[in-house]
Each structure stands twice: as C-alpha cells, then as structure tokens.
Short mmCIF file of C-alpha atoms in Angstrom, two decimals:
data_model
loop_
_atom_site.label_atom_id
_atom_site.label_comp_id
_atom_site.label_asym_id
_atom_site.label_seq_id
_atom_site.Cartn_x
_atom_site.Cartn_y
_atom_site.Cartn_z
CA MET A 1 75.60 108.19 -142.67
CA LYS A 2 74.11 105.76 -144.56
CA ALA A 3 70.17 104.73 -144.22
CA LYS A 4 68.63 101.63 -145.75
CA VAL A 5 65.08 102.47 -145.73
CA VAL A 6 62.63 99.32 -146.22
CA VAL A 7 58.69 100.39 -147.01
CA ARG A 8 56.35 97.38 -147.19
CA LEU A 9 52.57 96.94 -147.67
CA LYS A 10 50.91 96.09 -144.37
CA LYS A 11 50.04 92.35 -143.79
CA GLU A 12 46.75 92.99 -144.16
CA ILE A 13 46.73 95.01 -147.41
CA LEU A 14 46.85 92.26 -150.29
CA ASP A 15 49.92 92.34 -152.62
CA PRO A 16 48.75 91.25 -156.33
CA GLN A 17 51.76 92.19 -157.50
CA GLY A 18 54.07 90.02 -154.96
CA GLN A 19 50.86 87.16 -155.86
CA ALA A 20 51.84 87.33 -159.26
CA VAL A 21 55.48 86.98 -159.16
CA SER A 22 54.80 83.99 -156.49
CA ASN A 23 53.04 82.44 -159.79
CA ALA A 24 55.35 82.69 -162.10
CA LEU A 25 57.80 81.44 -159.72
CA HIS A 26 55.62 78.32 -159.33
CA HIS A 27 55.38 78.11 -162.77
CA LEU A 28 59.39 78.37 -163.00
CA GLY A 29 58.80 74.58 -161.45
CA MET A 30 59.28 76.53 -157.59
CA GLY A 31 56.18 75.10 -156.09
CA LYS A 32 57.84 75.06 -152.91
CA VAL A 33 57.36 79.50 -152.65
CA ALA A 34 54.90 79.73 -150.17
CA GLY A 35 54.24 83.67 -150.29
CA VAL A 36 55.84 86.49 -152.17
CA ARG A 37 55.31 90.27 -151.09
CA ILE A 38 57.19 93.19 -152.74
CA GLY A 39 58.14 96.28 -151.30
CA LYS A 40 60.53 99.28 -152.01
CA ILE A 41 64.15 99.74 -150.72
CA ILE A 42 65.30 103.45 -150.64
CA GLU A 43 69.02 104.24 -149.45
CA MET A 44 69.98 107.85 -148.75
CA ASP A 45 73.44 109.33 -147.65
CA ILE A 46 72.68 111.47 -144.67
CA ASP A 47 75.26 114.32 -143.87
CA THR A 48 75.78 113.96 -140.47
CA THR A 49 77.48 111.51 -138.20
CA ASP A 50 75.30 111.65 -135.14
CA VAL A 51 73.27 108.57 -134.89
CA HIS A 52 70.94 110.10 -133.07
CA GLN A 53 70.29 113.08 -135.66
CA ALA A 54 70.62 110.52 -138.58
CA GLU A 55 67.83 108.78 -137.36
CA THR A 56 65.20 111.56 -136.67
CA ILE A 57 65.82 112.48 -139.86
CA VAL A 58 65.22 109.21 -141.23
CA GLN A 59 62.12 108.71 -139.29
CA ASP A 60 60.63 112.09 -140.26
CA ALA A 61 61.61 111.07 -144.05
CA CYS A 62 59.50 107.93 -143.46
CA LYS A 63 56.73 109.12 -142.02
CA LYS A 64 56.10 112.36 -143.81
CA LEU A 65 56.93 111.06 -147.84
CA LEU A 66 58.86 107.38 -147.74
CA SER A 67 55.49 105.72 -146.59
CA ASN A 68 52.00 106.26 -146.36
CA PRO A 69 50.88 105.04 -143.17
CA VAL A 70 47.56 104.25 -144.05
CA ILE A 71 48.83 100.83 -146.35
CA GLU A 72 52.16 100.58 -145.55
CA GLU A 73 54.96 100.29 -142.58
CA PHE A 74 58.75 100.92 -142.88
CA SER A 75 61.62 99.54 -141.24
CA TYR A 76 65.31 101.02 -141.58
CA GLU A 77 69.09 100.35 -140.97
CA LEU A 78 71.88 103.39 -140.22
CA SER A 79 75.14 102.61 -141.06
CA GLU A 80 78.47 104.63 -140.96
CA GLU A 81 80.08 105.41 -144.50
CA LYS A 82 82.84 103.62 -145.60
CA LYS A 83 85.25 106.10 -146.88
CA MET B 1 31.54 129.86 -161.96
CA LYS B 2 35.27 130.62 -161.37
CA PHE B 3 37.60 127.21 -162.22
CA ALA B 4 41.18 126.93 -161.20
CA VAL B 5 41.97 123.59 -163.27
CA ILE B 6 46.06 122.62 -161.55
CA ILE B 7 48.62 121.73 -163.79
CA PHE B 8 51.19 119.28 -162.68
CA PRO B 9 54.41 118.30 -164.21
CA GLY B 10 52.88 114.83 -165.44
CA SER B 11 48.86 116.40 -165.82
CA ASN B 12 47.00 114.97 -168.66
CA CYS B 13 43.46 115.11 -168.56
CA ASP B 14 44.11 119.00 -167.70
CA HIS B 15 43.30 119.83 -171.05
CA ASP B 16 40.24 117.80 -171.01
CA MET B 17 38.81 119.62 -168.28
CA TYR B 18 39.16 122.68 -169.92
CA HIS B 19 37.39 121.52 -172.76
CA ALA B 20 34.64 119.78 -170.79
CA LEU B 21 34.70 123.44 -168.13
CA HIS B 22 34.89 125.72 -171.00
CA LYS B 23 33.85 124.68 -174.43
CA VAL B 24 30.83 122.82 -173.49
CA LEU B 25 29.66 123.87 -170.64
CA GLY B 26 30.57 127.60 -171.10
CA GLU B 27 32.47 128.34 -167.84
CA GLU B 28 35.18 130.65 -167.12
CA VAL B 29 38.37 128.35 -166.56
CA LYS B 30 41.73 129.25 -166.05
CA PHE B 31 45.26 126.81 -165.92
CA VAL B 32 47.26 127.41 -162.53
CA TRP B 33 50.87 125.62 -162.42
CA HIS B 34 51.99 123.92 -159.79
CA GLY B 35 54.23 126.50 -158.57
CA GLU B 36 51.49 129.10 -157.63
CA THR B 37 51.19 130.11 -154.69
CA SER B 38 47.83 131.90 -154.94
CA LEU B 39 44.24 130.58 -155.84
CA ASP B 40 42.43 133.55 -154.62
CA GLY B 41 39.26 134.28 -156.93
CA TYR B 42 38.51 131.09 -158.00
CA GLU B 43 35.19 129.31 -156.65
CA VAL B 44 36.66 126.00 -157.91
CA ILE B 45 39.69 124.35 -157.55
CA VAL B 46 40.30 121.58 -159.93
CA LEU B 47 42.95 118.33 -159.73
CA PRO B 48 43.15 116.42 -162.72
CA GLY B 49 43.97 113.43 -164.14
CA GLY B 50 47.59 112.14 -165.46
CA PHE B 51 50.37 111.33 -163.73
CA SER B 52 51.50 113.67 -161.64
CA TYR B 53 56.03 113.53 -161.08
CA GLY B 54 55.95 110.48 -163.17
CA ASP B 55 53.32 108.33 -160.17
CA TYR B 56 57.15 108.31 -158.56
CA LEU B 57 56.99 106.47 -154.97
CA ARG B 58 53.61 106.22 -155.13
CA ALA B 59 51.03 108.25 -157.18
CA GLY B 60 50.20 111.66 -155.95
CA SER B 61 52.95 111.61 -153.04
CA ILE B 62 55.48 114.27 -154.63
CA ALA B 63 52.60 116.60 -156.25
CA ARG B 64 51.52 117.03 -152.91
CA PHE B 65 53.90 119.02 -151.93
CA SER B 66 54.04 121.30 -155.02
CA PRO B 67 53.60 124.58 -153.76
CA VAL B 68 49.89 125.66 -154.89
CA MET B 69 48.93 122.47 -152.94
CA ASN B 70 49.10 124.42 -149.16
CA GLU B 71 46.99 126.91 -151.59
CA VAL B 72 44.50 124.19 -152.12
CA ILE B 73 44.13 122.84 -148.79
CA ARG B 74 43.35 125.83 -147.11
CA HIS B 75 40.23 127.11 -149.85
CA ALA B 76 39.15 122.56 -149.19
CA GLU B 77 39.35 124.48 -145.41
CA ALA B 78 37.49 127.24 -145.53
CA GLY B 79 34.23 124.96 -146.87
CA LYS B 80 35.06 125.82 -151.05
CA PRO B 81 34.70 123.15 -153.76
CA VAL B 82 37.73 121.32 -154.71
CA LEU B 83 37.63 118.15 -156.83
CA GLY B 84 39.93 115.60 -157.84
CA ILE B 85 39.64 113.15 -160.97
CA CYS B 86 41.79 110.30 -160.94
CA ASN B 87 45.03 111.18 -160.05
CA GLY B 88 43.72 114.30 -158.66
CA PHE B 89 41.63 112.14 -155.86
CA GLN B 90 45.40 109.88 -155.01
CA ILE B 91 46.48 113.61 -154.38
CA LEU B 92 43.95 114.37 -152.34
CA THR B 93 44.29 110.95 -150.05
CA GLU B 94 48.27 111.73 -149.82
CA CYS B 95 47.60 115.41 -148.57
CA GLY B 96 45.05 114.08 -146.48
CA LEU B 97 41.71 115.88 -147.37
CA LEU B 98 40.82 112.32 -148.04
CA PRO B 99 40.91 109.86 -145.92
CA GLY B 100 42.21 106.30 -147.02
CA ALA B 101 44.20 105.28 -150.27
CA LEU B 102 44.64 104.08 -153.15
CA LEU B 103 46.46 100.91 -154.10
CA ARG B 104 47.63 99.19 -157.52
CA ASN B 105 44.81 97.94 -159.30
CA LYS B 106 43.57 94.19 -157.72
CA ASN B 107 43.98 92.72 -161.77
CA LEU B 108 47.22 94.35 -162.05
CA ARG B 109 46.39 95.56 -165.06
CA PHE B 110 45.50 99.38 -166.00
CA VAL B 111 42.40 99.72 -167.00
CA CYS B 112 40.79 101.76 -169.22
CA LYS B 113 36.81 101.59 -170.34
CA ASP B 114 33.59 103.11 -169.79
CA VAL B 115 31.83 101.87 -166.37
CA TYR B 116 28.93 102.22 -164.63
CA ILE B 117 28.26 104.21 -161.25
CA SER B 118 25.73 104.02 -158.43
CA THR B 119 24.94 107.81 -157.01
CA GLU B 120 25.11 106.84 -153.57
CA ASN B 121 24.49 110.49 -152.09
CA VAL B 122 22.23 113.15 -153.43
CA ASN B 123 22.85 115.48 -150.72
CA THR B 124 26.30 116.87 -152.02
CA ILE B 125 26.70 119.67 -153.81
CA PHE B 126 28.63 117.50 -156.34
CA THR B 127 25.11 115.84 -156.84
CA ASN B 128 22.13 117.60 -156.41
CA GLN B 129 20.98 117.31 -159.62
CA LEU B 130 20.99 113.63 -159.61
CA ASN B 131 18.96 110.42 -157.94
CA LYS B 132 19.67 108.26 -155.61
CA GLY B 133 20.59 105.05 -157.34
CA GLN B 134 21.01 106.80 -160.43
CA ILE B 135 23.34 105.60 -162.83
CA LEU B 136 25.80 107.17 -164.53
CA LYS B 137 28.31 106.13 -167.14
CA ILE B 138 31.54 106.74 -166.62
CA PRO B 139 35.13 106.22 -168.52
CA ILE B 140 37.65 105.07 -165.83
CA ALA B 141 41.62 105.37 -167.02
CA HIS B 142 43.84 103.99 -164.38
CA GLY B 143 46.26 101.61 -162.85
CA GLU B 144 46.02 102.33 -159.24
CA GLY B 145 42.78 102.93 -158.30
CA ASN B 146 41.81 100.06 -155.82
CA TYR B 147 40.39 102.07 -153.19
CA PHE B 148 41.36 100.98 -149.69
CA ILE B 149 40.29 102.23 -146.11
CA ASP B 150 40.60 99.90 -142.36
CA ARG B 151 37.40 98.82 -141.29
CA ALA B 152 36.80 100.98 -138.86
CA ASP B 153 37.19 104.11 -141.23
CA LEU B 154 34.77 102.83 -143.86
CA GLN B 155 32.00 101.75 -141.04
CA GLU B 156 32.61 106.09 -140.94
CA LEU B 157 32.42 107.01 -144.34
CA GLU B 158 29.32 104.91 -144.51
CA GLU B 159 27.89 106.29 -141.54
CA ASN B 160 28.65 110.26 -142.33
CA GLY B 161 27.89 109.72 -146.05
CA GLN B 162 30.78 109.88 -147.44
CA ILE B 163 30.50 107.37 -150.33
CA VAL B 164 29.36 109.25 -153.13
CA PHE B 165 29.56 106.31 -156.23
CA ARG B 166 29.69 103.07 -156.01
CA TYR B 167 30.82 100.76 -158.69
CA ALA B 168 27.49 98.70 -160.24
CA THR B 169 26.03 96.98 -163.34
CA ALA B 170 23.95 99.00 -165.75
CA GLY B 171 21.17 97.99 -163.53
CA GLY B 172 22.37 99.14 -160.38
CA ASP B 173 23.60 95.95 -158.99
CA LEU B 174 26.94 97.03 -156.75
CA ALA B 175 28.02 93.59 -158.34
CA ASP B 176 31.75 92.33 -157.50
CA SER B 177 31.48 91.74 -161.43
CA ALA B 178 31.51 95.61 -161.82
CA ASN B 179 33.94 96.44 -159.57
CA PRO B 180 36.82 96.83 -162.40
CA ASN B 181 40.13 96.96 -159.31
CA GLY B 182 39.19 95.82 -155.85
CA SER B 183 37.76 98.88 -154.81
CA VAL B 184 36.90 98.05 -150.87
CA SER B 185 32.82 98.35 -151.49
CA ASN B 186 33.18 98.95 -154.72
CA ILE B 187 33.90 103.04 -154.05
CA ALA B 188 34.23 105.08 -156.73
CA GLY B 189 34.12 108.42 -155.26
CA ILE B 190 34.05 109.97 -151.89
CA VAL B 191 33.83 113.05 -150.29
CA ASN B 192 35.47 114.28 -147.08
CA ARG B 193 33.10 114.83 -143.71
CA GLN B 194 32.32 118.51 -144.63
CA GLY B 195 31.11 117.21 -148.47
CA ASN B 196 33.16 120.07 -150.19
CA VAL B 197 35.97 118.10 -151.28
CA LEU B 198 34.94 114.91 -153.95
CA GLY B 199 37.75 112.24 -155.43
CA MET B 200 36.85 110.05 -157.92
CA MET B 201 38.65 107.53 -159.59
CA PRO B 202 36.22 107.93 -163.35
CA HIS B 203 36.55 110.76 -165.37
CA PRO B 204 33.35 112.98 -165.18
CA GLU B 205 35.35 115.23 -168.06
CA ARG B 206 35.42 112.75 -170.32
CA ALA B 207 31.50 112.12 -170.44
CA VAL B 208 30.24 115.74 -171.67
CA GLU B 209 29.40 114.87 -175.15
CA LEU B 210 27.57 112.71 -176.21
CA LEU B 211 29.97 112.20 -179.63
CA LEU B 212 32.41 110.17 -176.71
CA GLY B 213 29.71 107.81 -176.25
CA SER B 214 27.64 109.60 -172.85
CA GLU B 215 26.62 113.00 -171.26
CA ASP B 216 26.56 111.77 -167.83
CA GLY B 217 29.29 113.89 -166.49
CA ARG B 218 27.81 117.50 -166.57
CA PHE B 219 25.77 115.91 -163.96
CA ILE B 220 27.98 116.64 -161.47
CA PHE B 221 29.71 119.71 -162.75
CA ASN B 222 25.59 120.67 -163.53
CA SER B 223 25.26 120.27 -159.90
CA LEU B 224 28.46 122.26 -158.86
CA ARG B 225 26.95 125.08 -160.74
CA ASN B 226 23.69 125.06 -159.39
#
C-alpha cells in the first residue's frame, strides 16, 4: 500500500512561514490570496496489502514520529500500489 | 562532579560545553556518543546545542530515538540532573521530559546575538546561586526557539514555578521587544515538575569567560556544583 500523510500546524498555531509566503504572493499581485498555511507531505510505501494493517502502521507512525501532537495535526490517505 | 556531554550526529556545541565545564570550570567531563547504552557513573547529563540529524522532520524529533535517550530518560526519572541547551532543549520537549514545543522563530530568522534573561525561579538546582529577578547576559543562536505551550499547560507551568528564565530587557522588563523569537510569555528556559531537568535556548556555555563578553553562564553551572 501507499500512504500519503499530511502534517499541518494546528489552526491556533501561528505560521510565520505561511504569512511570509502570503506576503510574497501579494507582492506578485495575487491580492486575492487571503491566507497561506504550510505543512508537510510524507509519502510512504508500506509492505502489506491489508488496509487495516496499513492503517494501524500509519497511525502509529504519525503519532510517534511524523507529527508532534503539541503543535501539529495529521491526516492521511491510503491507496493500492500501482504495478 | 562528573558530567556527560552527549554527542548526536550534528551536535555542534559539544566542544564548547566541554571547554566550559572542563577547561574553565575544572570539572570532569566525558563525551558520550549517542549510540551508547549506559550512563552509569555520571552525575549530570548535558544535551548540547547543534542540529542533530540535520533538524530533519522537526528539530530534535529523530535524536530522541537515539539509543542513549532511554538512559537519559532513566537518569531524569531517577531525579538526577539533565541539562538541555538549544537543540538539547528541543530534544527534551520531543522526548516528553519537558512540556511544550519549539517552533520556528516568529520573524523566521536565525537569531544569533546576546540576549538578557531574567531569573524567575531560584529554587532549582540550576539557579540556587542566583537572585530572583537577576538578569543574565547570555547568547542565543537558533532558528527554532519560539516556545509554545497551550494556555492550560502554561498556567500549570506558572503555578509550579517551572518557568526558570524569561527574555527581558537589560533593565529586567519582560517586554515584547526583548523577546527574540516570539516565545509564549517570553519563556527562555523551563524545568520539569520535579525540577531536575532544565531546557533553555540561551547558551550558558558560551558565557563563562569575560574575553567572550560575559561570565553570566557560570551562575548556572556553579548552582549545579553547589
């Protein structure tokens, strides 16, 4: 299975990086951009075809390493590996 | 006192710490590689500054899985002193020995300069040679030192006296303008509930000789030796 994990700063956490990018987009004339938040995408190959097993592994990885629950939240999608 | 300075791949303040503790203060110090699995015989464990594992993923997030960290946690849980400076502080929050987290500096810049910090709690093993409100001049050098903790946990820190140092002006004013990185409540250093684990962003090991601009870091090491 393939997993695509998205880790974001929690909504209440200030994202100065996103703000700087938003300012830069405004300088480029994209004044309609009302907000930018920056996160991370982590792609993993998981050596199983069992969705439940893959899910358990991904959740475990997100909680123990990929995200820090004090400041971040995560979401993920699982998909079949394309041959 | 016997100090262990842990070296992670990417630590870069390990030799500064060794110099301060051994050459300047005359203490017994050994470097301990992060792959070691014993810290027997050491009284104080120091996690030095640097960029362990290149700050990959989040600063300190991978170093916490180094084999030696199980021993650091055991040492801390036994009530013995653990001191984390800069990246060491980040590792201590990532491994759960200290609450909160360190975010990217609010102004996005890597800030390297002398700052002033106010001593908020003198009843710790790290600050017993200081007076309440005493101002120390100590350098910082970090890009991710913006201390964050949620409101409820901040209140708990306050109530337990766990906030040890706050960024201040030279005159002791806890002003926003003296906060170099956007930390909640100007927090520069905290201890755990038991008071034996200190994490701080400023580098006391770089402030032990007048030649380098300040000796104020000595107060912290002298408190430990007391």
